[in-house]
PDB file of C-alpha atoms in Angstrom:
ATOM      1  CA  UNK A   1      27.977  -3.423   6.639  1.00 44.00           C
ATOM      2  CA  UNK A   2      25.616  -4.480   9.440  1.00 53.00           C
ATOM      3  CA  UNK A   3      23.490  -7.627   9.320  1.00 50.00           C
ATOM      4  CA  UNK A   4      20.476  -5.463   8.450  1.00 51.00           C
ATOM      5  CA  UNK A   5      22.096  -3.814   5.415  1.00 50.00           C
ATOM      6  CA  UNK A   6      23.207  -0.454   6.819  1.00 48.00           C
ATOM      7  CA  UNK A   7      26.663   0.955   6.264  1.00 49.00           C
ATOM      8  CA  UNK A   8      27.342   2.913   9.412  1.00 55.00           C
ATOM      9  CA  UNK A   9      25.444   6.198   9.376  1.00 65.00           C
ATOM     10  CA  UNK A  10      25.821   6.953   5.635  1.00 71.00           C
ATOM     11  CA  UNK A  11      22.879   8.739   3.998  1.00 78.00           C
ATOM     12  CA  UNK A  12      20.432   6.627   1.985  1.00 92.00           C
ATOM     13  CA  UNK A  13      17.945   7.616  -0.729  1.00 94.00           C
ATOM     14  CA  UNK A  14      14.495   8.200   0.728  1.00 95.00           C
ATOM     15  CA  UNK A  15      12.733   5.929  -1.796  1.00 94.00           C
ATOM     16  CA  UNK A  16      15.177   3.101  -1.052  1.00 94.00           C
ATOM     17  CA  UNK A  17      14.735   3.550   2.689  1.00 95.00           C
ATOM     18  CA  UNK A  18      10.910   3.600   2.498  1.00 95.00           C
ATOM     19  CA  UNK A  19      11.010   0.351   0.528  1.00 95.00           C
ATOM     20  CA  UNK A  20      13.673  -1.198   2.801  1.00 94.00           C
ATOM     21  CA  UNK A  21      11.654  -0.691   5.998  1.00 94.00           C
ATOM     22  CA  UNK A  22       8.469  -1.962   4.326  1.00 94.00           C
ATOM     23  CA  UNK A  23       6.476   1.269   4.274  1.00 93.00           C
ATOM     24  CA  UNK A  24       5.989   0.649   0.525  1.00 93.00           C
ATOM     25  CA  UNK A  25       5.526  -2.691  -1.215  1.00 93.00           C
ATOM     26  CA  UNK A  26       7.902  -1.887  -4.082  1.00 93.00           C
ATOM     27  CA  UNK A  27      10.710   0.548  -4.720  1.00 92.00           C
ATOM     28  CA  UNK A  28       8.876   1.911  -7.739  1.00 94.00           C
ATOM     29  CA  UNK A  29       5.814   2.601  -5.532  1.00 93.00           C
ATOM     30  CA  UNK A  30       8.069   4.486  -3.100  1.00 93.00           C
ATOM     31  CA  UNK A  31       9.600   6.501  -5.973  1.00 94.00           C
ATOM     32  CA  UNK A  32       6.153   7.261  -7.397  1.00 94.00           C
ATOM     33  CA  UNK A  33       4.983   8.470  -3.986  1.00 94.00           C
ATOM     34  CA  UNK A  34       7.977  10.827  -3.819  1.00 94.00           C
ATOM     35  CA  UNK A  35       7.369  12.142  -7.333  1.00 94.00           C
ATOM     36  CA  UNK A  36       3.682  12.613  -6.526  1.00 93.00           C
ATOM     37  CA  UNK A  37       4.443  14.740  -3.467  1.00 93.00           C
ATOM     38  CA  UNK A  38       3.280  12.125  -0.934  1.00 94.00           C
ATOM     39  CA  UNK A  39       6.602  11.948   0.940  1.00 95.00           C
ATOM     40  CA  UNK A  40       7.940  14.676   3.214  1.00 95.00           C
ATOM     41  CA  UNK A  41      11.249  14.690   5.081  1.00 94.00           C
ATOM     42  CA  UNK A  42      11.330  17.146   7.987  1.00 94.00           C
ATOM     43  CA  UNK A  43       8.209  18.848   6.595  1.00 93.00           C
ATOM     44  CA  UNK A  44       9.551  19.368   3.049  1.00 94.00           C
ATOM     45  CA  UNK A  45       8.328  17.457  -0.019  1.00 95.00           C
ATOM     46  CA  UNK A  46      11.247  15.572  -1.495  1.00 95.00           C
ATOM     47  CA  UNK A  47      12.282  13.789  -4.667  1.00 94.00           C
ATOM     48  CA  UNK A  48      13.216  10.068  -4.654  1.00 93.00           C
ATOM     49  CA  UNK A  49      16.968  10.811  -4.587  1.00 93.00           C
ATOM     50  CA  UNK A  50      16.793  12.874  -1.375  1.00 94.00           C
ATOM     51  CA  UNK A  51      19.023  11.400   1.350  1.00 94.00           C
ATOM     52  CA  UNK A  52      17.712  10.521   4.805  1.00 94.00           C
ATOM     53  CA  UNK A  53      19.835  10.449   7.947  1.00 92.00           C
ATOM     54  CA  UNK A  54      19.183   9.269  11.491  1.00 92.00           C
ATOM     55  CA  UNK A  55      16.778  11.632  13.253  1.00 92.00           C
ATOM     56  CA  UNK A  56      14.935  12.729  10.089  1.00 93.00           C
ATOM     57  CA  UNK A  57      11.129  12.685  10.285  1.00 95.00           C
ATOM     58  CA  UNK A  58       9.605  11.002   7.230  1.00 94.00           C
ATOM     59  CA  UNK A  59       5.897  11.354   6.404  1.00 95.00           C
ATOM     60  CA  UNK A  60       4.563   8.896   3.829  1.00 94.00           C
ATOM     61  CA  UNK A  61       1.021   8.797   2.434  1.00 92.00           C
ATOM     62  CA  UNK A  62       0.527   5.724   0.239  1.00 83.00           C
ATOM     63  CA  UNK A  63      -3.139   5.137   1.111  1.00 82.00           C
ATOM     64  CA  UNK A  64      -5.656   7.268   3.001  1.00 82.00           C
ATOM     65  CA  UNK A  65      -3.473   6.814   6.100  1.00 85.00           C
ATOM     66  CA  UNK A  66      -0.334   8.933   6.618  1.00 90.00           C
ATOM     67  CA  UNK A  67       2.609   7.208   8.296  1.00 91.00           C
ATOM     68  CA  UNK A  68       4.910   9.428  10.395  1.00 94.00           C
ATOM     69  CA  UNK A  69       8.231   7.806  11.263  1.00 95.00           C
ATOM     70  CA  UNK A  70      11.602   8.966  12.578  1.00 95.00           C
ATOM     71  CA  UNK A  71      14.668   7.371  10.985  1.00 93.00           C
ATOM     72  CA  UNK A  72      16.811   5.413  13.440  1.00 93.00           C
ATOM     73  CA  UNK A  73      18.915   3.362  11.030  1.00 91.00           C
ATOM     74  CA  UNK A  74      19.211   4.280   7.330  1.00 92.00           C
ATOM     75  CA  UNK A  75      19.306   0.892   5.590  1.00 93.00           C
ATOM     76  CA  UNK A  76      19.629   0.149   1.880  1.00 91.00           C
ATOM     77  CA  UNK A  77      18.607  -3.497   1.710  1.00 93.00           C
ATOM     78  CA  UNK A  78      15.064  -4.755   2.302  1.00 93.00           C
ATOM     79  CA  UNK A  79      14.813  -6.640   5.577  1.00 92.00           C
ATOM     80  CA  UNK A  80      12.203  -8.664   7.408  1.00 93.00           C
ATOM     81  CA  UNK A  81       9.408  -6.918   9.291  1.00 92.00           C
ATOM     82  CA  UNK A  82      10.852  -7.472  12.796  1.00 93.00           C
ATOM     83  CA  UNK A  83      14.203  -5.959  11.765  1.00 93.00           C
ATOM     84  CA  UNK A  84      12.497  -3.157   9.787  1.00 92.00           C
ATOM     85  CA  UNK A  85      10.546  -2.021  12.867  1.00 92.00           C
ATOM     86  CA  UNK A  86      13.853  -1.438  14.685  1.00 93.00           C
ATOM     87  CA  UNK A  87      15.018   0.961  11.940  1.00 93.00           C
ATOM     88  CA  UNK A  88      12.408   3.621  12.666  1.00 94.00           C
ATOM     89  CA  UNK A  89      10.292   5.066  15.456  1.00 93.00           C
ATOM     90  CA  UNK A  90       6.617   5.072  14.502  1.00 91.00           C
ATOM     91  CA  UNK A  91       4.769   8.275  15.489  1.00 91.00           C
ATOM     92  CA  UNK A  92       1.805   7.658  13.169  1.00 88.00           C
ATOM     93  CA  UNK A  93      -1.729   8.457  14.244  1.00 88.00           C
ATOM     94  CA  UNK A  94      -3.995   5.404  14.495  1.00 86.00           C
ATOM     95  CA  UNK A  95      -5.371   4.180  11.162  1.00 82.00           C
ATOM     96  CA  UNK A  96      -8.865   5.374  10.222  1.00 80.00           C
ATOM     97  CA  UNK A  97     -11.781   3.145  11.162  1.00 82.00           C
ATOM     98  CA  UNK A  98     -12.926   0.960   8.286  1.00 79.00           C
ATOM     99  CA  UNK A  99     -16.611   0.871   7.554  1.00 79.00           C
ATOM    100  CA  UNK A 100     -18.001  -2.624   7.082  1.00 79.00           C
ATOM    101  CA  UNK A 101     -18.937  -3.379   3.495  1.00 74.00           C
ATOM    102  CA  UNK A 102     -22.635  -3.403   2.720  1.00 74.00           C
ATOM    103  CA  UNK A 103     -23.946  -6.939   2.648  1.00 74.00           C
ATOM    104  CA  UNK A 104     -25.261  -7.634  -0.840  1.00 72.00           C
ATOM    105  CA  UNK A 105     -27.446 -10.712  -0.980  1.00 75.00           C
ATOM    106  CA  UNK A 106     -26.026 -13.145  -3.486  1.00 71.00           C
ATOM    107  CA  UNK A 107     -28.403 -15.189  -5.586  1.00 68.00           C
ATOM    108  CA  UNK A 108     -28.534 -18.757  -4.334  1.00 73.00           C
ATOM    109  CA  UNK A 109     -29.046 -21.682  -6.648  1.00 69.00           C
ATOM    110  CA  UNK A 110     -30.166 -25.042  -5.436  1.00 76.00           C
ATOM    111  CA  UNK A 111     -27.570 -27.759  -5.618  1.00 77.00           C
ATOM    112  CA  UNK A 112     -27.743 -30.047  -8.586  1.00 73.00           C
ATOM    113  CA  UNK A 113     -29.301 -27.555 -11.001  1.00 78.00           C
ATOM    114  CA  UNK A 114     -26.118 -27.305 -13.053  1.00 81.00           C
ATOM    115  CA  UNK A 115     -25.052 -24.188 -14.897  1.00 84.00           C
ATOM    116  CA  UNK A 116     -27.360 -21.184 -15.055  1.00 82.00           C
ATOM    117  CA  UNK A 117     -29.551 -21.008 -18.121  1.00 85.00           C
ATOM    118  CA  UNK A 118     -29.480 -18.014 -20.415  1.00 90.00           C
ATOM    119  CA  UNK A 119     -32.582 -16.690 -18.662  1.00 90.00           C
ATOM    120  CA  UNK A 120     -30.973 -17.195 -15.234  1.00 84.00           C
ATOM    121  CA  UNK A 121     -27.844 -15.378 -16.387  1.00 85.00           C
ATOM    122  CA  UNK A 122     -29.873 -12.418 -17.648  1.00 89.00           C
ATOM    123  CA  UNK A 123     -31.714 -12.257 -14.321  1.00 87.00           C
ATOM    124  CA  UNK A 124     -28.390 -12.277 -12.455  1.00 83.00           C
ATOM    125  CA  UNK A 125     -26.974  -9.543 -14.695  1.00 86.00           C
ATOM    126  CA  UNK A 126     -30.115  -7.451 -14.244  1.00 86.00           C
ATOM    127  CA  UNK A 127     -29.869  -7.875 -10.468  1.00 83.00           C
ATOM    128  CA  UNK A 128     -26.231  -6.712 -10.321  1.00 81.00           C
ATOM    129  CA  UNK A 129     -26.459  -4.181 -13.147  1.00 77.00           C
ATOM    130  CA  UNK A 130     -23.809  -5.958 -15.194  1.00 67.00           C
ATOM    131  CA  UNK A 131     -23.245  -5.039 -18.814  1.00 61.00           C
ATOM    132  CA  UNK A 132     -23.552  -7.475 -21.667  1.00 55.00           C
ATOM    133  CA  UNK A 133     -20.481  -9.098 -23.163  1.00 58.00           C
ATOM    134  CA  UNK A 134     -20.045  -6.389 -25.815  1.00 56.00           C
ATOM    135  CA  UNK A 135     -19.598  -3.744 -23.082  1.00 56.00           C
ATOM    136  CA  UNK A 136     -22.943  -1.967 -23.650  1.00 55.00           C
TER     137      UNK A 136
END
């Protein structure tokens, strides 16, 4: 076994490999992505138990961004980010541009006024459209 967890060129489950190279935060998230049809190996949707080998192209969509990677080293154990980057060749398109969040003015209270009164709280809830405590 190598220092990065691989055992020669033996095949490894695709969900384990996706988790090992940090494309997914958890193994269960990688398995769920496979079951949901968000993982393709060489253009074919695969189940979590599908084996990957060096040279396979893996496409993973866990968010709105699809990652396209080519397997260099099929590892089984999760490794640090610098080592993980050496286990695949990243051919992903650039991530989509993020739109800045709309600036919502927050109500400002003067210092020293203490907790909001019931009237202040109702005004704040009306401003943000919050529901009352009973969920109505």
